[in-house]
Amino acid sequence: MTTLSHPRRGAARSLRPRRPASFVPFAAQAAVWAGAAGVLGLWWAGTASVVSPADWLTGAGRITGLLAGYGCAVLVALMARVPLLDHRVGTDRLARWHAMGGRYTLSLVLAHTLLVIWGYALASHSGVVHQTATLVLDYPDMLKATAAFLLLMATAVVSARAARRRMSYETWHYLHFATYLALFLAFGHQLSNGADFVGNRPAQLAWYALYLAVAALIAWYRFLLPVRRALRHRLRVAEVRREAPGVVSVHLTGRHLTELGAESGQFFRWRFVTPGLWWTANPYSLSAPPLPGHLRITVKEAGKHSAALALLRPGTRVWAEGPYGSFTAGRRRADKVLLLAGGVGITPLRALFETLPGEVTLLYRARRPEGLALRSELDAIAAARGARVHYVVTEPAGGSSPLTARALLRLIPDLAAHEVYLCGPPGMTEAARRALRSAGIPRRHIHHESFEF
């Protein structure tokens, strides 16, 4: 392991902590749980007595069905890219909530299906297979509900970690659009067959309002707003510059870019309108502070999409969805900050390094010296603001990983007094989290946003 340090040339002005943690994450969770309580209240109000095993099973099927229908709406709302949630909760945190909620919701869907079939079979004194055929073929909207069930189960399969590793981000992303079709197909059977909705006009209107509100959020933030912004800002590629082996910076120009409200540390989903790239939008962080007429991203070749960016021509039209993420100065509450980067994870941290107030230290880890992208810029920023930079390379010298509490404390003796912004490959960030926790940094002082799908 080789460590190269850029000396501090005078301490940056120390500032008071910025602001307390946002209440939005807690309010969002409270709203979700309040909605779930309302759904359970709907079931309770519509349940008279439960006396037989068939009643118990169908009652459980009703509960799981109601919660599954509600959960589907919540899952879609979490991924609607609502700015308030995205900027205050954080994109990766919302994605974790979405993934966890998805597992629960799919379990509820499966339980609802099995419990209802079993309960109806007991009530009608028929076999499970016969009852399944009866439900699917004779009940209104059940053929569409069956198709929705199969689509949701297929989504669960492709979302499994082992399956995700074998497909590209683009393939995984577009397969998830099947969930919109599944919700559309399943909606009708909830109102036509659900005992809690049949004849209950207020409950029907509330369910319509929930789903229409979620549909409006998706339509506006996922589709209409990106089109509006593309026409308004007219982003184009100005230049593509090589920064390191397999790493390029894409410089973009446009109009009225300050209206986007972008901050250092945030990312956009970029759609380059050129053959082979126009059909997908991939997330890349800003690698420099946004300027009134200029944005920049820095990308490492990690797949077909990122590799193709090196071949972009000046003048190529670009659609940018965003800005997204809460990996910004707004999270900072301490006077001292450590920016800990691995590989191309330097991109959002390079922008923060230039703009984050207070006393800032940068630790940048790469395999080889030539992998330290944007190093000349980092050195210039460090000199201008009197900050310290530690460059750590692990090859060709080899040696142990620097991501241990002891190694970090050797570089930064007062590490426990710092807040940390962390960005890098998954293995590196997990090792860094453990090391930072062992060094005495509270979990709430470690800020990280993941772009894994």
Tab-separated table of C-alpha atoms in Angstrom:
chain	number	residue	atom	x	y	z
A	1	MET	CA	0.000	0.000	0.000
A	2	THR	CA	1.263	3.485	-0.867
A	3	THR	CA	-0.050	6.637	0.774
A	4	LEU	CA	0.538	10.118	-0.640
A	5	SER	CA	-0.624	13.158	1.300
A	6	HIS	CA	-1.236	16.718	0.278
A	7	PRO	CA	-0.367	18.883	3.302
A	8	ARG	CA	-2.833	21.297	4.861
A	9	ARG	CA	-1.888	24.909	4.223
A	10	GLY	CA	-3.972	26.545	6.879
A	11	ALA	CA	-7.235	25.506	8.466
A	12	ALA	CA	-10.472	26.387	6.761
A	13	ARG	CA	-12.844	28.540	8.777
A	14	SER	CA	-14.757	26.364	11.245
A	15	LEU	CA	-18.523	26.734	11.093
A	16	ARG	CA	-21.300	25.896	13.493
A	17	PRO	CA	-23.378	22.792	12.753
A	18	ARG	CA	-25.774	23.433	9.905
A	19	ARG	CA	-29.186	22.152	10.935
A	20	PRO	CA	-30.895	19.213	12.607
A	21	ALA	CA	-31.929	16.131	10.704
A	22	SER	CA	-34.973	16.549	8.507
A	23	PHE	CA	-38.327	15.454	9.886
A	24	VAL	CA	-39.427	14.342	6.404
A	25	PRO	CA	-38.230	10.687	6.753
A	26	PHE	CA	-40.153	10.318	10.001
A	27	ALA	CA	-43.230	12.037	8.577
A	28	ALA	CA	-43.123	9.786	5.497
A	29	GLN	CA	-42.912	6.640	7.622
A	30	ALA	CA	-45.703	7.884	9.883
A	31	ALA	CA	-47.902	8.541	6.855
A	32	VAL	CA	-47.301	5.025	5.524
A	33	TRP	CA	-48.143	3.414	8.872
A	34	ALA	CA	-51.207	5.640	9.295
A	35	GLY	CA	-52.451	4.479	5.902
A	36	ALA	CA	-51.901	0.846	6.897
A	37	ALA	CA	-53.873	1.458	10.095
A	38	GLY	CA	-56.675	2.934	8.005
A	39	VAL	CA	-56.709	-0.168	5.802
A	40	LEU	CA	-56.966	-2.404	8.871
A	41	GLY	CA	-59.776	-0.173	10.152
A	42	LEU	CA	-61.636	-0.726	6.891
A	43	TRP	CA	-61.392	-4.489	7.400
A	44	TRP	CA	-62.474	-4.233	11.036
A	45	ALA	CA	-65.525	-2.108	10.185
A	46	GLY	CA	-66.641	-4.590	7.538
A	47	THR	CA	-66.188	-7.766	9.629
A	48	ALA	CA	-69.152	-9.051	11.595
A	49	SER	CA	-68.199	-12.360	13.205
A	50	VAL	CA	-65.593	-15.037	12.614
A	51	VAL	CA	-66.743	-18.467	13.729
A	52	SER	CA	-65.548	-21.196	11.366
A	53	PRO	CA	-62.122	-22.143	9.982
A	54	ALA	CA	-63.313	-20.957	6.578
A	55	ASP	CA	-64.166	-17.555	8.094
A	56	TRP	CA	-60.710	-17.310	9.700
A	57	LEU	CA	-58.962	-18.155	6.443
A	58	THR	CA	-61.019	-15.829	4.249
A	59	GLY	CA	-60.729	-13.075	6.873
A	60	ALA	CA	-56.952	-13.439	6.828
A	61	GLY	CA	-57.116	-13.406	3.038
A	62	ARG	CA	-59.063	-10.152	3.130
A	63	ILE	CA	-56.532	-8.528	5.473
A	64	THR	CA	-53.541	-9.596	3.418
A	65	GLY	CA	-55.288	-8.555	0.205
A	66	LEU	CA	-56.099	-5.085	1.503
A	67	LEU	CA	-52.567	-4.584	2.810
A	68	ALA	CA	-51.091	-5.903	-0.442
A	69	GLY	CA	-53.179	-3.473	-2.503
A	70	TYR	CA	-52.162	-0.605	-0.240
A	71	GLY	CA	-48.528	-1.740	-0.276
A	72	CYS	CA	-48.427	-1.741	-4.077
A	73	ALA	CA	-49.537	1.896	-4.139
A	74	VAL	CA	-46.931	2.846	-1.539
A	75	LEU	CA	-44.148	1.050	-3.420
A	76	VAL	CA	-44.895	2.953	-6.609
A	77	ALA	CA	-45.134	6.268	-4.739
A	78	LEU	CA	-41.689	5.712	-3.192
A	79	MET	CA	-40.178	5.441	-6.667
A	80	ALA	CA	-42.143	8.342	-8.171
A	81	ARG	CA	-39.073	10.621	-7.714
A	82	VAL	CA	-40.986	13.236	-5.762
A	83	PRO	CA	-38.399	15.966	-5.041
A	84	LEU	CA	-39.419	16.471	-1.399
A	85	LEU	CA	-38.845	12.802	-0.608
A	86	ASP	CA	-35.828	12.395	-2.866
A	87	HIS	CA	-33.944	15.400	-1.483
A	88	ARG	CA	-34.863	14.999	2.189
A	89	VAL	CA	-34.985	11.216	2.554
A	90	GLY	CA	-32.395	10.287	-0.075
A	91	THR	CA	-32.644	8.211	-3.228
A	92	ASP	CA	-30.825	5.181	-1.859
A	93	ARG	CA	-32.858	5.222	1.369
A	94	LEU	CA	-36.070	5.324	-0.619
A	95	ALA	CA	-34.757	2.440	-2.716
A	96	ARG	CA	-34.056	0.433	0.445
A	97	TRP	CA	-37.560	1.132	1.720
A	98	HIS	CA	-38.903	0.123	-1.689
A	99	ALA	CA	-36.931	-3.135	-1.699
A	100	MET	CA	-37.939	-4.045	1.851
A	101	GLY	CA	-41.558	-3.089	1.232
A	102	GLY	CA	-41.513	-5.066	-2.009
A	103	ARG	CA	-40.590	-8.242	-0.165
A	104	TYR	CA	-43.388	-7.726	2.359
A	105	THR	CA	-45.933	-6.814	-0.310
A	106	LEU	CA	-45.153	-9.807	-2.500
A	107	SER	CA	-45.451	-12.036	0.577
A	108	LEU	CA	-48.849	-10.481	1.275
A	109	VAL	CA	-49.942	-11.058	-2.329
A	110	LEU	CA	-48.943	-14.715	-2.138
A	111	ALA	CA	-50.575	-15.160	1.283
A	112	HIS	CA	-53.771	-13.470	0.080
A	113	THR	CA	-54.000	-15.788	-2.912
A	114	LEU	CA	-53.436	-18.974	-0.930
A	115	LEU	CA	-55.651	-18.023	2.030
A	116	VAL	CA	-58.622	-16.989	-0.104
A	117	ILE	CA	-58.465	-20.159	-2.213
A	118	TRP	CA	-58.172	-22.332	0.898
A	119	GLY	CA	-60.962	-20.504	2.744
A	120	TYR	CA	-63.363	-20.634	-0.199
A	121	ALA	CA	-62.564	-24.306	-0.733
A	122	LEU	CA	-63.507	-25.102	2.888
A	123	ALA	CA	-66.685	-23.018	2.666
A	124	SER	CA	-67.839	-24.719	-0.541
A	125	HIS	CA	-66.591	-28.202	0.467
A	126	SER	CA	-64.621	-28.468	-2.762
A	127	GLY	CA	-61.027	-29.209	-3.638
A	128	VAL	CA	-58.360	-26.522	-3.848
A	129	VAL	CA	-57.767	-27.079	-7.575
A	130	HIS	CA	-61.497	-26.929	-8.363
A	131	GLN	CA	-61.888	-23.783	-6.249
A	132	THR	CA	-58.933	-22.132	-7.963
A	133	ALA	CA	-60.464	-22.751	-11.376
A	134	THR	CA	-63.811	-21.427	-10.170
A	135	LEU	CA	-62.290	-18.222	-8.806
A	136	VAL	CA	-60.211	-17.551	-11.899
A	137	LEU	CA	-62.857	-18.364	-14.498
A	138	ASP	CA	-66.149	-17.374	-12.870
A	139	TYR	CA	-65.405	-14.307	-10.727
A	140	PRO	CA	-65.267	-10.842	-12.354
A	141	ASP	CA	-61.836	-9.441	-13.228
A	142	MET	CA	-60.066	-12.530	-11.920
A	143	LEU	CA	-58.375	-13.409	-15.203
A	144	LYS	CA	-56.721	-9.981	-15.154
A	145	ALA	CA	-55.859	-10.432	-11.477
A	146	THR	CA	-54.224	-13.776	-12.273
A	147	ALA	CA	-52.106	-12.139	-14.961
A	148	ALA	CA	-51.163	-9.437	-12.444
A	149	PHE	CA	-50.155	-12.090	-9.908
A	150	LEU	CA	-47.891	-13.801	-12.439
A	151	LEU	CA	-46.287	-10.485	-13.435
A	152	LEU	CA	-45.578	-9.597	-9.799
A	153	MET	CA	-44.033	-12.989	-9.130
A	154	ALA	CA	-41.868	-12.605	-12.249
A	155	THR	CA	-40.743	-9.201	-10.967
A	156	ALA	CA	-39.790	-10.822	-7.678
A	157	VAL	CA	-37.645	-13.352	-9.527
A	158	VAL	CA	-35.729	-10.749	-11.562
A	159	SER	CA	-35.285	-8.616	-8.434
A	160	ALA	CA	-33.511	-11.401	-6.563
A	161	ARG	CA	-29.836	-10.576	-6.047
A	162	ALA	CA	-28.605	-13.597	-7.991
A	163	ALA	CA	-30.738	-12.643	-10.993
A	164	ARG	CA	-29.793	-8.954	-10.873
A	165	ARG	CA	-26.124	-9.807	-11.127
A	166	ARG	CA	-26.731	-11.523	-14.460
A	167	MET	CA	-28.495	-8.676	-16.240
A	168	SER	CA	-27.706	-5.131	-17.189
A	169	TYR	CA	-29.148	-2.129	-15.388
A	170	GLU	CA	-31.153	-1.259	-18.514
A	171	THR	CA	-32.772	-4.707	-18.733
A	172	TRP	CA	-33.632	-4.758	-15.040
A	173	HIS	CA	-35.026	-1.229	-15.211
A	174	TYR	CA	-37.377	-1.896	-18.117
A	175	LEU	CA	-38.584	-5.209	-16.737
A	176	HIS	CA	-39.809	-3.281	-13.705
A	177	PHE	CA	-42.248	-1.368	-15.891
A	178	ALA	CA	-44.267	-4.612	-15.858
A	179	THR	CA	-45.312	-3.724	-12.312
A	180	TYR	CA	-47.329	-0.781	-13.649
A	181	LEU	CA	-49.231	-3.178	-15.888
A	182	ALA	CA	-49.703	-5.582	-12.969
A	183	LEU	CA	-51.230	-2.870	-10.774
A	184	PHE	CA	-53.543	-1.798	-13.592
A	185	LEU	CA	-54.719	-5.374	-14.117
A	186	ALA	CA	-55.187	-6.052	-10.390
A	187	PHE	CA	-57.042	-2.862	-9.525
A	188	GLY	CA	-60.422	-3.893	-10.934
A	189	HIS	CA	-60.682	-7.144	-9.002
A	190	GLN	CA	-60.031	-5.349	-5.707
A	191	LEU	CA	-63.223	-3.326	-6.084
A	192	SER	CA	-65.390	-5.926	-7.823
A	193	ASN	CA	-64.513	-8.860	-5.527
A	194	GLY	CA	-63.299	-7.276	-2.291
A	195	ALA	CA	-65.902	-7.678	0.443
A	196	ASP	CA	-64.721	-4.420	2.020
A	197	PHE	CA	-65.451	-2.443	-1.170
A	198	VAL	CA	-68.618	-4.008	-2.605
A	199	GLY	CA	-71.463	-1.665	-1.701
A	200	ASN	CA	-69.116	0.655	0.249
A	201	ARG	CA	-68.962	3.827	-1.827
A	202	PRO	CA	-66.704	5.854	0.523
A	203	ALA	CA	-64.151	3.014	0.583
A	204	GLN	CA	-64.261	2.753	-3.209
A	205	LEU	CA	-63.711	6.509	-3.601
A	206	ALA	CA	-60.814	6.447	-1.125
A	207	TRP	CA	-59.180	3.587	-3.046
A	208	TYR	CA	-59.657	5.396	-6.343
A	209	ALA	CA	-58.156	8.553	-4.809
A	210	LEU	CA	-55.111	6.630	-3.548
A	211	TYR	CA	-54.349	5.000	-6.875
A	212	LEU	CA	-55.120	8.076	-8.969
A	213	ALA	CA	-52.848	10.199	-6.774
A	214	VAL	CA	-49.996	7.730	-7.195
A	215	ALA	CA	-50.644	7.540	-10.946
A	216	ALA	CA	-50.518	11.344	-11.143
A	217	LEU	CA	-47.172	11.435	-9.314
A	218	ILE	CA	-45.716	8.853	-11.691
A	219	ALA	CA	-47.083	10.563	-14.791
A	220	TRP	CA	-45.748	13.977	-13.784
A	221	TYR	CA	-42.371	13.226	-12.206
A	222	ARG	CA	-41.355	10.209	-14.271
A	223	PHE	CA	-42.648	11.222	-17.706
A	224	LEU	CA	-44.061	14.728	-18.220
A	225	LEU	CA	-41.570	16.750	-16.182
A	226	PRO	CA	-38.486	15.228	-17.901
A	227	VAL	CA	-39.980	16.094	-21.300
A	228	ARG	CA	-40.770	19.625	-20.163
A	229	ARG	CA	-37.255	20.133	-18.843
A	230	ALA	CA	-35.647	18.708	-21.963
A	231	LEU	CA	-37.494	21.258	-24.077
A	232	ARG	CA	-36.758	24.045	-21.621
A	233	HIS	CA	-33.046	23.497	-20.956
A	234	ARG	CA	-31.860	22.057	-24.291
A	235	LEU	CA	-28.826	20.287	-22.881
A	236	ARG	CA	-26.107	19.244	-25.310
A	237	VAL	CA	-22.715	17.588	-25.057
A	238	ALA	CA	-20.003	20.240	-25.291
A	239	GLU	CA	-16.913	18.082	-24.821
A	240	VAL	CA	-15.762	14.602	-23.785
A	241	ARG	CA	-12.428	14.579	-21.974
A	242	ARG	CA	-10.344	11.584	-20.863
A	243	GLU	CA	-9.452	11.800	-17.159
A	244	ALA	CA	-7.863	8.396	-16.438
A	245	PRO	CA	-7.750	4.920	-18.024
A	246	GLY	CA	-11.381	4.024	-18.726
A	247	VAL	CA	-12.645	7.276	-17.174
A	248	VAL	CA	-14.062	10.241	-19.111
A	249	SER	CA	-15.724	13.524	-18.211
A	250	VAL	CA	-18.715	14.664	-20.240
A	251	HIS	CA	-19.178	18.445	-20.271
A	252	LEU	CA	-22.701	19.677	-20.987
A	253	THR	CA	-24.145	23.074	-21.767
A	254	GLY	CA	-27.711	24.288	-21.719
A	255	ARG	CA	-30.114	27.106	-20.954
A	256	HIS	CA	-31.613	28.247	-17.639
A	257	LEU	CA	-29.755	25.501	-15.746
A	258	THR	CA	-29.987	27.332	-12.423
A	259	GLU	CA	-33.729	26.571	-12.503
A	260	LEU	CA	-32.870	22.910	-11.948
A	261	GLY	CA	-31.719	23.720	-8.416
A	262	ALA	CA	-28.885	21.193	-8.607
A	263	GLU	CA	-26.351	20.948	-5.774
A	264	SER	CA	-22.917	19.419	-5.438
A	265	GLY	CA	-23.277	15.742	-4.509
A	266	GLN	CA	-26.502	15.181	-6.456
A	267	PHE	CA	-27.010	13.114	-9.594
A	268	PHE	CA	-29.195	13.084	-12.677
A	269	ARG	CA	-30.493	10.277	-14.845
A	270	TRP	CA	-29.004	11.052	-18.228
A	271	ARG	CA	-30.484	10.098	-21.564
A	272	PHE	CA	-28.185	10.783	-24.530
A	273	VAL	CA	-30.194	11.144	-27.729
A	274	THR	CA	-27.938	9.164	-30.021
A	275	PRO	CA	-28.174	5.645	-31.529
A	276	GLY	CA	-27.638	2.966	-28.906
A	277	LEU	CA	-28.147	5.289	-25.928
A	278	TRP	CA	-31.456	7.113	-26.427
A	279	TRP	CA	-33.627	4.346	-24.996
A	280	THR	CA	-32.196	4.312	-21.470
A	281	ALA	CA	-31.475	6.838	-18.712
A	282	ASN	CA	-28.605	5.994	-16.360
A	283	PRO	CA	-27.683	7.710	-13.080
A	284	TYR	CA	-24.385	9.645	-12.946
A	285	SER	CA	-23.321	12.184	-10.328
A	286	LEU	CA	-22.203	15.711	-11.022
A	287	SER	CA	-18.406	15.750	-10.740
A	288	ALA	CA	-18.139	19.539	-10.474
A	289	PRO	CA	-20.338	22.203	-8.881
A	290	PRO	CA	-23.194	23.120	-11.238
A	291	LEU	CA	-22.750	26.418	-13.084
A	292	PRO	CA	-25.432	28.588	-14.740
A	293	GLY	CA	-24.680	27.210	-18.209
A	294	HIS	CA	-22.536	24.159	-17.553
A	295	LEU	CA	-22.777	20.718	-15.938
A	296	ARG	CA	-20.221	17.928	-15.818
A	297	ILE	CA	-20.302	14.208	-15.097
A	298	THR	CA	-17.345	11.838	-14.856
A	299	VAL	CA	-17.954	8.197	-15.740
A	300	LYS	CA	-15.923	5.010	-15.499
A	301	GLU	CA	-16.358	2.302	-18.118
A	302	ALA	CA	-18.354	-0.422	-16.378
A	303	GLY	CA	-20.765	-1.583	-19.085
A	304	LYS	CA	-21.986	-0.871	-22.599
A	305	HIS	CA	-23.724	2.358	-21.675
A	306	SER	CA	-20.843	3.935	-19.754
A	307	ALA	CA	-18.292	2.763	-22.340
A	308	ALA	CA	-20.299	4.391	-25.138
A	309	LEU	CA	-20.080	7.802	-23.466
A	310	ALA	CA	-16.437	8.088	-24.516
A	311	LEU	CA	-17.640	8.143	-28.131
A	312	LEU	CA	-20.192	10.917	-27.719
A	313	ARG	CA	-19.893	13.754	-30.185
A	314	PRO	CA	-20.202	17.446	-29.323
A	315	GLY	CA	-23.726	18.671	-30.043
A	316	THR	CA	-25.449	15.433	-28.979
A	317	ARG	CA	-28.806	16.233	-27.365
A	318	VAL	CA	-29.246	15.189	-23.730
A	319	TRP	CA	-32.283	14.720	-21.528
A	320	ALA	CA	-31.547	15.007	-17.805
A	321	GLU	CA	-33.990	13.798	-15.136
A	322	GLY	CA	-33.261	15.298	-11.760
A	323	PRO	CA	-31.530	16.468	-9.703
A	324	TYR	CA	-31.870	13.559	-7.286
A	325	GLY	CA	-30.359	12.565	-3.986
A	326	SER	CA	-29.647	14.106	-0.585
A	327	PHE	CA	-25.869	13.532	-0.647
A	328	THR	CA	-25.350	17.266	-0.236
A	329	ALA	CA	-24.048	19.900	2.155
A	330	GLY	CA	-27.503	19.913	3.724
A	331	ARG	CA	-26.639	16.733	5.607
A	332	ARG	CA	-23.622	18.301	7.299
A	333	ARG	CA	-23.998	19.089	11.005
A	334	ALA	CA	-20.402	18.934	12.291
A	335	ASP	CA	-17.514	21.364	11.852
A	336	LYS	CA	-15.143	18.704	10.496
A	337	VAL	CA	-15.904	16.516	7.497
A	338	LEU	CA	-14.085	13.565	5.934
A	339	LEU	CA	-14.768	12.786	2.290
A	340	LEU	CA	-13.917	9.118	1.708
A	341	ALA	CA	-13.842	8.035	-1.941
A	342	GLY	CA	-13.034	4.827	-3.756
A	343	GLY	CA	-12.381	4.726	-7.509
A	344	VAL	CA	-14.903	6.665	-9.571
A	345	GLY	CA	-16.812	7.313	-6.338
A	346	ILE	CA	-14.744	10.481	-6.286
A	347	THR	CA	-17.212	12.170	-8.644
A	348	PRO	CA	-19.799	13.546	-6.153
A	349	LEU	CA	-17.088	14.045	-3.533
A	350	ARG	CA	-14.967	16.134	-5.891
A	351	ALA	CA	-17.902	18.562	-6.245
A	352	LEU	CA	-18.456	18.579	-2.476
A	353	PHE	CA	-14.732	19.061	-1.852
A	354	GLU	CA	-14.908	22.384	-3.635
A	355	THR	CA	-18.127	23.678	-2.082
A	356	LEU	CA	-18.599	22.059	1.336
A	357	PRO	CA	-17.972	24.610	4.099
A	358	GLY	CA	-15.918	23.945	7.203
A	359	GLU	CA	-12.760	21.908	7.733
A	360	VAL	CA	-12.683	19.204	5.072
A	361	THR	CA	-10.292	16.269	4.568
A	362	LEU	CA	-10.342	14.044	1.488
A	363	LEU	CA	-9.205	10.406	1.474
A	364	TYR	CA	-9.124	8.981	-2.042
A	365	ARG	CA	-8.397	5.274	-2.603
A	366	ALA	CA	-7.581	3.635	-5.937
A	367	ARG	CA	-5.799	0.503	-7.077
A	368	ARG	CA	-3.097	2.288	-9.061
A	369	PRO	CA	-1.802	5.871	-9.217
A	370	GLU	CA	-3.178	6.306	-12.741
A	371	GLY	CA	-6.642	5.431	-11.384
A	372	LEU	CA	-6.733	8.623	-9.297
A	373	ALA	CA	-9.076	10.526	-11.605
A	374	LEU	CA	-9.305	14.315	-11.331
A	375	ARG	CA	-6.178	14.415	-9.164
A	376	SER	CA	-4.883	17.720	-10.518
A	377	GLU	CA	-8.242	19.347	-9.749
A	378	LEU	CA	-8.263	17.905	-6.246
A	379	ASP	CA	-4.761	19.223	-5.573
A	380	ALA	CA	-5.769	22.681	-6.790
A	381	ILE	CA	-8.879	22.710	-4.601
A	382	ALA	CA	-6.867	21.532	-1.577
A	383	ALA	CA	-4.325	24.276	-2.081
A	384	ALA	CA	-7.013	26.931	-2.530
A	385	ARG	CA	-8.973	26.046	0.589
A	386	GLY	CA	-6.113	24.787	2.770
A	387	ALA	CA	-7.453	21.258	2.993
A	388	ARG	CA	-5.661	17.952	3.333
A	389	VAL	CA	-5.793	15.173	0.731
A	390	HIS	CA	-4.669	11.594	1.324
A	391	TYR	CA	-4.159	9.467	-1.793
A	392	VAL	CA	-4.023	5.737	-1.102
A	393	VAL	CA	-3.058	3.232	-3.808
A	394	THR	CA	-2.898	-0.514	-3.182
A	395	GLU	CA	-1.066	-1.642	-6.320
A	396	PRO	CA	1.544	-2.448	-7.479
A	397	ALA	CA	3.005	-2.347	-3.961
A	398	GLY	CA	0.227	-4.544	-2.547
A	399	GLY	CA	-0.332	-4.711	1.197
A	400	SER	CA	-3.339	-4.611	3.443
A	401	SER	CA	-6.417	-2.509	2.875
A	402	PRO	CA	-6.362	0.936	4.469
A	403	LEU	CA	-10.015	0.590	5.372
A	404	THR	CA	-9.505	-0.377	8.997
A	405	ALA	CA	-10.120	1.731	12.069
A	406	ARG	CA	-6.417	1.692	12.964
A	407	ALA	CA	-5.304	2.793	9.502
A	408	LEU	CA	-7.906	5.556	9.323
A	409	LEU	CA	-6.966	6.856	12.777
A	410	ARG	CA	-3.320	6.889	11.770
A	411	LEU	CA	-4.158	9.192	8.870
A	412	ILE	CA	-6.763	11.252	10.740
A	413	PRO	CA	-6.125	11.138	14.525
A	414	ASP	CA	-9.283	13.119	15.411
A	415	LEU	CA	-11.462	10.991	13.131
A	416	ALA	CA	-14.218	10.594	15.735
A	417	ALA	CA	-14.896	14.349	15.536
A	418	HIS	CA	-15.712	14.127	11.815
A	419	GLU	CA	-18.806	13.518	9.804
A	420	VAL	CA	-18.128	11.313	6.796
A	421	TYR	CA	-19.376	11.418	3.215
A	422	LEU	CA	-18.666	8.020	1.667
A	423	CYS	CA	-18.850	6.961	-1.976
A	424	GLY	CA	-17.250	4.053	-3.838
A	425	PRO	CA	-17.718	0.449	-4.963
A	426	PRO	CA	-20.017	-1.703	-2.769
A	427	GLY	CA	-17.244	-3.790	-1.209
A	428	MET	CA	-15.176	-0.738	-0.385
A	429	THR	CA	-18.072	1.177	1.134
A	430	GLU	CA	-19.102	-1.758	3.323
A	431	ALA	CA	-15.534	-2.156	4.617
A	432	ALA	CA	-15.344	1.592	5.203
A	433	ARG	CA	-18.598	1.588	7.153
A	434	ARG	CA	-17.293	-1.101	9.501
A	435	ALA	CA	-13.985	0.699	9.969
A	436	LEU	CA	-15.646	4.036	10.652
A	437	ARG	CA	-18.032	2.513	13.184
A	438	SER	CA	-15.096	0.808	14.911
A	439	ALA	CA	-13.318	4.163	15.011
A	440	GLY	CA	-16.177	5.638	17.017
A	441	ILE	CA	-18.203	7.478	14.376
A	442	PRO	CA	-21.962	7.184	14.971
A	443	ARG	CA	-23.998	5.667	12.160
A	444	ARG	CA	-25.956	8.903	11.714
A	445	HIS	CA	-22.690	10.727	10.924
A	446	ILE	CA	-21.850	8.436	7.995
A	447	HIS	CA	-23.542	9.676	4.812
A	448	HIS	CA	-23.682	7.418	1.788
A	449	GLU	CA	-25.817	7.061	-1.301
A	450	SER	CA	-25.661	3.932	-3.389
A	451	PHE	CA	-26.431	3.776	-7.110
A	452	GLU	CA	-26.709	-0.015	-7.210
A	453	PHE	CA	-29.938	-1.345	-8.682
